[in-house]
Amino acid sequence: MPGTILENLSGRKLSILVAILLICQITCFLIGGFIAPSPAGSQSILSTVCLDEEPNKFHEQDRWLTKECKSIDLANEQAAVGLNASNFVFVAKMPLYGMDFSRWQQNLVGVLQIDMLYKSGQSINSVIELTLDSKLAFRSKWDSENKWTYLSSSQEKRTVECMLLEDKEPKDKYPYSCSTVPLFELGSLHHDYYLLNMRLPVDDKGMNVDLGFIHDIYLNIIHMNGGFTKVWLSLKTVFFPVLIAIMVWFWRRVHMLARTPALLEYLLLIVGVTLAFLNVPLEFLTLHFNMPYMLLLGDIRQGVFYAALLSFWIIFAGEHMLIKETPHKNSLRVYWMHLSGILVGCLSLLIFDLCERGVQLYNPFYSIWVTPIGTNLALSFIILAGISAGIYFIFLCYMIWKAFKNISIKKSVLPSMSTVRRLHYEGIIYRFNFLMLATVVCAAVTIISFILSQIAEGQNKWDENMELEVSSALFTGVYGMWNIYIFAMLVLYAPSHKQWPTDTICGDNGEEVEFSRLPTDPCPNEISSLTSFASKVSMD
Amino acid sequence: MEITVVTVIVLLIGCISLEYVDTRSKGRGRGSMWWGIAKAGEPNNLSPLSPGVLYMDSSVHGTLRKKQRRLARENPGVLVAVAKGANQAIHECQYQFRNRRWNCSTRNFLRGKNLFGKIVDRGCRETAFIYAITSAAVTHAVARACSEGAIETCNCDYSHHKSRPRISGNTAVAGVRDWEWGGCSDNIRFGFKFSREFVDTGERNRNLREKMNLHNNEAGRMHVQSQMRQECKCHGMSGSCTVKTCWMRLPPFRVIGDNLKDRFDGASRVMVSNVGNSHNNNAHNNKYNKSNNIISNSIHNRREGKGRKHKYGFQLKPYNPEHKPPGPKDLVYYEPSPGFCERNPKLGIQGTHGRQCNDTSIGVDGCDLMCCGRGYRTQMVDVVERCNCTFHWCCEVKCEVCRTKKTVHTCL
């Protein structure tokens, strides 16, 4: 990579730029913290137990039980005499309190919580296999009260872990403590109301045989918060055109040079493109169209960006090794080994995602984790991704270590070099250190904010006095940070140009030093460019 | 036969006159008349979808104070929940005290009488438990009814963003906007707030008895709160935990009953402190307030903000100066319990005559303690009961019928 703007920027200008970026960064945090609500909201809905008098018609798509059905009190044992498990239908209408879903709320996740009581004489199994017969319907605000439209249905298996509280000896009607059961995931929240009808059938083959006495079934629904989506989309709408503008500027600058673009310049552009792909506020379309694939698409968009960013880092380290070895250094082929780790990792995550969220497009009740084969498959993909991530980081650390080692070697011989050569190497070292610093800071902030958000979610949110929405602040902050990081990379690592206004001393036709073919006999132009750099260094 | 009738009449007259004197002299227990709602109109028969019915019932109306009536009117559906809660409290109390001399018996509901009888007029442990469990039950039942969608008003109104000025005028539109913007808050919080407003209505922190009631009511709610369990779900990229959402899970009421019973056994006796609502014990006060944080953000925050602090920010002094001052989850009392051995019409105690006891136990359910040394009668009874039951979802309990000879001990 030839001389960049970063090297030719005066210290004052660089500090102004960094200050502006920092202000943008802080703004992003504050927007998330003070304007946006928490990213997602939830509601616990207690299901109504309905008596289904015609259980064989359960699967009919136009027959729905609502809250206005004949309800049964499970606690009343007399009421259940002579009934069969198929007669009991658990009904939950989403959302509660006469509200209706807004399309800004994006997606819907349903989690079951089954409260069981111990009945004397019951076998206590800690792991219970459930078979859930469930179906979903939707209704629009403008439809009549009973006009439910079929959305999907499925019979799914789930496992739930239960234990008696505090290891007390089992007493009649004492509660079990059971884990929650993920039930469904809807990629789009296109309609106003949703209705769940669910039953726990039994048969002779041991279906639901371990099930205890069910006291209550709660359906917890999780949706994105409309306010958060709005803030998030506004950020995207701001970042997207800015990024496009910077990329156009960057690419024009590269093309103005009388040489083919260097590998790192290509890579920077690719990272920019993937970020632009991530930044496109596609979610606006969900306000008008039903796009259940948005969850999957969102995952893919993020994944592609991470892959590009990770590749950029490793190649950046590779290009700054300061070893002049091969003529085809300027090609991706050299890095196949390093990049294959990223590729394998990303592909396995993609396959996993397609198996989980891809199938959920057709069956929202599907989960890869419930069958042993599925679990093994999912685990193997995730482990594969983990291994390749590990390999990647080992490679990255190795290359950074090697680069630093080379830098220290070069540094020790710097004084004995010719001025041009020295300045050239100093430029490279400066560039490298700058990116390393920025990257390490960004990565550290990301990791810390991830940990913080886990803690913030984990603690009781009883303290209403806290105005700051920590998790939203961390989300918008980190998102903004990576955008700003890429902006800064594109700006600072763009090739320095003769028309660059700050480089007035640089001369009119100052040409840049090509990294791969370091000229041993520097022409006057280059000297002028480099002396300007030298003068800048001395000024600093 | 005649004798019993006479005694009953005498009893009634005694009770009425005593009640009369009591309400006149101290006015205590007036805030607890709502317990009667448990027996009014048999709420189990009422569908939760017709909340108006219970409100109309005049017998219910009579048990409620003015403010409670207002709350019931403003929150349609809440009375059914309160009635369910009161019943739940009675069942739980009777379950927890089934083996004790005082077995939490309730009287037939009569207008103007307290459901649990005259024991409530004493500031003893039993009273403390009754107040705590009823307050806890209302919290629990209202929160549960909210999850059911049976109470329309426990929506987003009191949730987050209290700093955001609500657009006055169309509150329904504002509610919808709030829901779209930031979702709805916990139902449990509404349960707390409602319970505070409803249950604590009559208590104004004027004397030790009202302080005791307030403290025990708070303790009941604190037990509901502390037993809540957090559940989380990860739903970030590819289902990872980059986005995690958590919610609180309402504890089973039996757990709360168990815990309150433990607190009953270790209840603290308190005394009138001269300092009253003073700030002498500042450090402790602060701690107390902090742990009560959620509750201090009440429904009517602005209006009652100051008075509320005054109402709840007190610290009771232990009777025995060696003891620690009672914590927010402790039950407090200031009078020793009366003996429950003999029938005491003045206090509405039925005595332990005719109660069953366990001759092998050395605990309170043992015959020695239960029968207060009066001795017991032993009978052999043939019992036919279900045994070796196996339960299958949903409705199948397979049992064998066992015929056993049981020894039954009954207190004389």
XYZ file of N, CA, C and O in Angstrom, chain A residues 3-121:
476
model
N 1.830 5.389 0.164
C 1.644 6.387 1.199
C 0.200 6.785 1.329
O -0.508 6.921 0.345
N -0.256 6.931 2.534
C -1.673 7.222 2.748
C -1.833 8.610 3.358
O -0.865 9.239 3.788
N -3.082 9.002 3.417
C -3.398 10.302 3.985
C -2.942 10.382 5.424
O -2.460 11.414 5.883
N -3.080 9.241 6.104
C -2.720 9.212 7.517
C -1.322 9.763 7.767
O -1.098 10.547 8.679
N -0.379 9.349 6.904
C 1.009 9.773 7.118
C 1.192 11.241 6.801
O 2.026 11.910 7.395
N 0.423 11.683 5.832
C 0.643 13.044 5.376
C -0.220 14.080 6.067
O -0.196 15.248 5.720
N -1.009 13.586 7.028
C -1.887 14.509 7.723
C -1.114 15.122 8.887
O -0.411 14.419 9.608
N -1.289 16.417 9.072
C -0.581 17.041 10.181
C -1.194 16.588 11.492
O -2.360 16.164 11.534
N -0.425 16.668 12.541
C -0.892 16.208 13.848
C -2.144 16.921 14.286
O -3.069 16.323 14.843
N -2.223 18.221 13.984
C -3.371 18.997 14.404
C -4.627 18.507 13.690
O -5.666 18.280 14.292
N -4.474 18.300 12.364
C -5.641 17.880 11.592
C -6.101 16.483 12.024
O -7.297 16.207 12.100
N -5.105 15.642 12.283
C -5.457 14.284 12.712
C -6.217 14.339 14.020
O -7.234 13.654 14.196
N -5.748 15.190 14.932
C -6.424 15.240 16.229
C -7.828 15.813 16.075
O -8.761 15.362 16.754
N -7.983 16.767 15.161
C -9.335 17.301 14.938
C -10.249 16.204 14.413
O -11.370 16.002 14.889
N -9.718 15.440 13.447
C -10.509 14.356 12.855
C -10.899 13.341 13.907
O -12.071 12.922 14.011
N -9.892 12.965 14.725
C -10.178 11.967 15.762
C -11.203 12.520 16.751
O -12.117 11.805 17.187
N -11.090 13.803 17.051
C -12.042 14.399 17.987
C -13.454 14.355 17.413
O -14.417 14.008 18.119
N -13.573 14.685 16.122
C -14.907 14.657 15.493
C -15.489 13.244 15.553
O -16.640 13.026 15.917
N -14.625 12.272 15.223
C -15.097 10.892 15.241
C -15.523 10.495 16.643
O -16.524 9.802 16.839
N -14.748 10.951 17.637
C -15.096 10.608 19.021
C -16.428 11.221 19.412
O -17.234 10.578 20.097
N -16.656 12.443 18.953
C -17.938 13.083 19.263
C -19.084 12.292 18.643
O -20.102 12.016 19.297
N -18.903 11.863 17.377
C -19.922 11.025 16.728
C -20.160 9.762 17.554
O -21.303 9.344 17.758
N -19.057 9.206 18.008
C -19.140 7.972 18.776
C -19.946 8.183 20.055
O -20.855 7.409 20.377
N -19.639 9.242 20.763
C -20.343 9.511 22.015
C -21.813 9.793 21.731
O -22.704 9.350 22.464
N -22.065 10.504 20.640
C -23.457 10.762 20.263
C -24.207 9.441 20.080
O -25.345 9.295 20.534
N -23.547 8.497 19.423
C -24.197 7.201 19.211
C -24.559 6.554 20.538
O -25.667 6.025 20.705
N -23.645 6.590 21.484
C -23.926 6.017 22.800
C -25.107 6.726 23.440
O -26.014 6.102 23.966
N -25.076 8.058 23.364
C -26.105 8.826 24.067
C -27.475 8.627 23.432
O -28.491 8.532 24.138
N -27.491 8.537 22.107
C -28.776 8.305 21.421
C -29.408 7.015 21.929
O -30.578 6.960 22.275
N -28.551 5.981 21.998
C -29.068 4.701 22.483
C -29.479 4.772 23.937
O -30.465 4.175 24.353
N -28.709 5.511 24.728
C -28.949 5.518 26.160
C -30.135 6.356 26.564
O -30.856 6.016 27.505
N -30.357 7.472 25.870
C -31.370 8.389 26.366
C -32.610 8.470 25.487
O -33.655 8.888 25.947
N -32.493 8.106 24.230
C -33.674 8.200 23.380
C -34.332 6.834 23.217
O -35.529 6.696 23.398
N -33.508 5.846 22.925
C -34.091 4.534 22.614
C -34.550 3.835 23.877
O -33.944 3.977 24.932
N -35.625 3.056 23.788
C -35.977 2.174 24.894
C -35.097 0.928 24.837
O -34.205 0.847 23.989
N -35.339 -0.012 25.721
C -34.538 -1.237 25.667
C -34.797 -1.940 24.334
O -35.858 -1.775 23.742
N -33.822 -2.700 23.839
C -33.958 -3.275 22.490
C -35.194 -4.134 22.321
O -35.859 -4.065 21.293
N -35.497 -4.938 23.313
C -36.636 -5.840 23.144
C -37.532 -5.765 24.361
O -37.086 -5.459 25.461
N -38.791 -6.021 24.147
C -39.740 -6.055 25.248
C -40.359 -7.430 25.350
O -40.280 -8.223 24.416
N -40.961 -7.716 26.474
C -41.576 -9.035 26.622
C -42.899 -8.897 27.338
O -43.172 -7.893 27.978
N -43.694 -9.900 27.201
C -44.983 -9.961 27.879
C -45.227 -11.384 28.324
O -44.987 -12.304 27.557
N -45.677 -11.543 29.548
C -46.056 -12.878 30.015
C -47.558 -13.008 29.881
O -48.293 -12.227 30.470
N -47.961 -13.976 29.123
C -49.391 -14.171 28.912
C -49.793 -15.505 29.521
O -49.223 -16.545 29.190
N -50.747 -15.445 30.415
C -51.246 -16.672 31.021
C -52.267 -17.276 30.071
O -53.238 -16.622 29.714
N -52.013 -18.499 29.658
C -52.922 -19.078 28.673
C -54.233 -19.495 29.339
O -54.261 -19.891 30.495
N -55.276 -19.385 28.573
C -56.586 -19.837 29.029
C -56.725 -21.306 28.644
O -56.351 -21.688 27.539
N -57.239 -22.106 29.543
C -57.444 -23.515 29.208
C -58.862 -23.672 28.683
O -59.821 -23.379 29.382
N -58.952 -24.099 27.458
C -60.254 -24.218 26.840
C -60.658 -25.676 26.718
O -59.818 -26.561 26.539
N -61.941 -25.896 26.816
C -62.456 -27.239 26.581
C -62.770 -27.366 25.099
O -63.613 -26.653 24.565
N -62.065 -28.270 24.447
C -62.314 -28.519 23.031
C -63.216 -29.742 22.936
O -62.781 -30.859 23.219
N -64.447 -29.502 22.562
C -65.381 -30.626 22.574
C -65.240 -31.519 21.353
O -65.727 -32.636 21.332
N -64.570 -31.014 20.340
C -64.353 -31.855 19.147
C -62.858 -31.907 18.846
O -62.392 -31.247 17.923
N -62.142 -32.663 19.644
C -60.677 -32.648 19.517
C -60.165 -33.123 18.159
O -59.074 -32.745 17.752
N -60.957 -33.940 17.457
C -60.468 -34.411 16.158
C -60.499 -33.317 15.099
O -59.916 -33.454 14.034
N -61.170 -32.208 15.438
C -61.196 -31.100 14.487
C -60.124 -30.066 14.792
O -60.133 -28.976 14.221
N -59.236 -30.410 15.711
C -58.227 -29.432 16.148
C -57.408 -28.904 14.988
O -57.049 -27.736 14.935
N -57.098 -29.778 14.046
C -56.177 -29.364 12.989
C -56.836 -28.606 11.842
O -56.148 -28.197 10.908
N -58.131 -28.427 11.938
C -58.791 -27.659 10.885
C -58.316 -26.221 10.917
O -58.229 -25.603 11.972
N -58.041 -25.716 9.723
C -57.375 -24.426 9.681
C -58.296 -23.242 9.923
O -57.841 -22.138 10.126
N -59.606 -23.485 9.855
C -60.486 -22.339 10.075
C -61.235 -22.462 11.389
O -62.210 -21.783 11.617
N -60.790 -23.359 12.227
C -61.455 -23.523 13.508
C -60.501 -23.092 14.619
O -59.440 -23.689 14.824
N -60.848 -22.036 15.302
C -59.929 -21.501 16.321
C -60.652 -21.314 17.631
O -61.774 -20.839 17.670
N -59.987 -21.677 18.691
C -60.535 -21.430 20.020
C -59.941 -20.121 20.535
O -58.723 -19.904 20.452
N -60.798 -19.262 21.022
C -60.306 -17.995 21.575
C -60.593 -17.954 23.073
O -61.077 -18.931 23.643
N -60.284 -16.838 23.657
C -60.490 -16.703 25.102
C -61.955 -16.826 25.492
O -62.268 -17.088 26.636
N -62.827 -16.615 24.517
C -64.253 -16.676 24.821
C -64.773 -18.119 24.786
O -65.963 -18.354 24.648
N -63.896 -19.061 24.919
C -64.319 -20.460 24.836
C -64.846 -20.910 26.190
O -64.900 -20.151 27.142
N -65.199 -22.170 26.252
C -65.619 -22.757 27.520
C -64.340 -23.087 28.288
O -63.605 -23.992 27.918
N -64.053 -22.316 29.313
C -62.759 -22.516 29.963
C -62.877 -23.498 31.131
O -63.952 -23.665 31.720
N -61.766 -24.141 31.409
C -61.726 -25.132 32.490
C -60.722 -24.661 33.524
O -59.667 -24.131 33.181
N -61.063 -24.857 34.762
C -60.116 -24.561 35.828
C -59.337 -25.842 36.127
O -59.902 -26.830 36.586
N -58.053 -25.816 35.835
C -57.262 -27.042 36.001
C -57.183 -27.472 37.460
O -57.007 -28.650 37.762
N -57.276 -26.482 38.360
C -57.143 -26.813 39.780
C -58.339 -27.644 40.260
O -58.235 -28.397 41.223
N -59.438 -27.491 39.577
C -60.639 -28.205 39.957
C -60.638 -29.590 39.314
O -60.905 -29.746 38.136
N -60.323 -30.584 40.120
C -60.157 -31.923 39.547
C -61.472 -32.496 39.064
O -61.507 -33.298 38.140
N -62.535 -32.068 39.686
C -63.835 -32.596 39.308
C -64.180 -32.220 37.865
O -64.792 -32.982 37.143
N -63.756 -31.035 37.480
C -64.118 -30.530 36.156
C -63.487 -31.365 35.048
O -63.973 -31.374 33.917
N -62.412 -32.031 35.373
C -61.674 -32.735 34.337
C -62.100 -34.189 34.199
O -61.593 -34.895 33.328
N -63.016 -34.621 35.017
C -63.403 -36.032 34.994
C -64.001 -36.385 33.632
O -64.831 -35.649 33.102
N -63.538 -37.491 33.101
C -64.085 -37.965 31.843
C -63.513 -37.281 30.620
O -63.935 -37.545 29.509
N -62.570 -36.400 30.825
C -61.993 -35.714 29.676
C -60.650 -36.332 29.320
O -60.014 -37.022 30.114
N -60.254 -36.025 28.120
C -59.027 -36.571 27.576
C -58.040 -35.416 27.375
O -58.461 -34.258 27.311
N -56.783 -35.731 27.300
C -55.791 -34.661 27.136
C -56.068 -33.816 25.899
O -55.761 -32.631 25.875
N -56.655 -34.441 24.885
C -56.919 -33.695 23.652
C -58.022 -32.672 23.813
O -58.184 -31.798 22.982
N -58.792 -32.807 24.893
C -59.867 -31.846 25.116
C -59.347 -30.520 25.664
O -60.058 -29.539 25.675
N -58.128 -30.531 26.147
C -57.583 -29.332 26.750
C -56.751 -28.551 25.728
O -55.738 -29.039 25.260
N -57.219 -27.378 25.432
C -56.469 -26.543 24.490
C -56.048 -25.276 25.218
O -56.879 -24.607 25.839
N -54.764 -25.007 25.178
C -54.254 -23.791 25.801
C -54.272 -22.686 24.755
O -53.714 -22.835 23.672
N -54.925 -21.609 25.130
C -55.155 -20.535 24.171
C -54.483 -19.271 24.665
O -54.614 -18.897 25.833
N -53.732 -18.623 23.811
C -53.133 -17.342 24.181
C -53.274 -16.393 23.009
O -52.916 -16.728 21.876
N -53.809 -15.223 23.323
C -53.920 -14.196 22.293
C -52.826 -13.170 22.544
O -52.633 -12.723 23.672
N -52.119 -12.823 21.488
C -51.028 -11.867 21.629
C -51.378 -10.601 20.863
O -51.875 -10.706 19.754
N -51.086 -9.434 21.343
C -50.599 -9.148 22.693
C -51.751 -8.943 23.648
O -52.911 -9.015 23.249
N -51.435 -8.645 24.891
C -52.437 -8.449 25.939
C -53.033 -7.048 25.890
O -52.589 -6.194 25.131
N -53.978 -6.816 26.761
C -54.532 -5.498 27.094
C -55.056 -4.715 25.900
O -54.783 -3.520 25.798
N -55.717 -5.320 25.003
C -56.323 -4.555 23.920
C -55.334 -3.808 23.053
O -55.721 -2.917 22.301
N -54.063 -4.115 23.186
C -53.075 -3.486 22.306
C -52.993 -4.303 21.023
O -53.496 -5.417 20.943
N -52.351 -3.735 20.031
C -52.066 -4.536 18.845
C -50.616 -4.329 18.463
O -50.013 -3.315 18.797
N -50.072 -5.313 17.782
C -48.660 -5.236 17.415
C -48.450 -4.172 16.361
O -49.317 -3.917 15.515
N -47.305 -3.563 16.432
C -46.926 -2.590 15.425
C -45.843 -3.238 14.565
O -45.059 -4.051 15.063
N -45.787 -2.876 13.312
C -44.778 -3.497 12.438
C -43.373 -3.053 12.818
O -42.388 -3.672 12.435
N -43.314 -1.968 13.583
C -41.993 -1.538 14.059
C -41.405 -2.558 15.029
O -40.228 -2.516 15.327
N -42.267 -3.411 15.546
C -41.766 -4.364 16.537
C -41.092 -5.580 15.905
O -40.643 -6.480 16.622
N -41.064 -5.607 14.601
C -40.156 -6.466 13.837
C -40.350 -7.968 13.927
O -40.676 -8.590 12.948
N -40.135 -8.561 15.084
C -40.265 -10.015 15.123
C -40.792 -10.485 16.467
O -40.886 -9.707 17.414
N -41.136 -11.744 16.531
C -41.814 -12.265 17.709
C -41.237 -13.626 18.076
O -41.119 -14.511 17.238
N -40.872 -13.768 19.319
C -40.357 -15.030 19.823
C -41.283 -15.486 20.940
O -41.660 -14.681 21.797
N -41.667 -16.731 20.909
C -42.554 -17.256 21.947
C -41.851 -18.300 22.783
O -41.217 -19.209 22.254
N -41.952 -18.154 24.090
C -41.313 -19.082 25.017
C -42.368 -19.556 26.003
O -43.098 -18.744 26.566
N -42.437 -20.868 26.190
C -43.426 -21.409 27.125
C -42.823 -21.585 28.503
O -41.648 -21.927 28.642
N -43.665 -21.341 29.487
C -43.237 -21.627 30.845
C -44.352 -22.434 31.471
O -45.477 -21.974 31.593
N -44.017 -23.661 31.831
C -45.045 -24.569 32.333
C -44.882 -24.708 33.836
O -43.834 -25.116 34.319
N -45.899 -24.324 34.573
C -45.872 -24.466 36.031
C -46.559 -25.768 36.393
O -47.748 -25.932 36.158
N -45.775 -26.674 36.950
C -46.348 -27.963 37.302
C -46.388 -28.134 38.804
O -45.581 -27.559 39.529
N -47.327 -28.919 39.250
C -47.406 -29.244 40.661
C -47.146 -30.735 40.831
O -47.499 -31.532 39.973
N -46.576 -31.045 41.951
C -46.338 -32.448 42.235
C -47.613 -33.076 42.769
O -48.291 -32.501 43.608
N -47.911 -34.226 42.261
C -49.055 -34.962 42.785
C -48.509 -36.202 43.437
O -47.664 -36.889 42.848
N -48.975 -36.510 44.616
C -48.403 -37.660 45.308
C -48.571 -38.903 44.452
O -49.612 -39.112 43.837
N -47.549 -39.685 44.430
C -47.576 -40.906 43.650
C -47.070 -40.713 42.241
O -47.078 -41.629 41.434
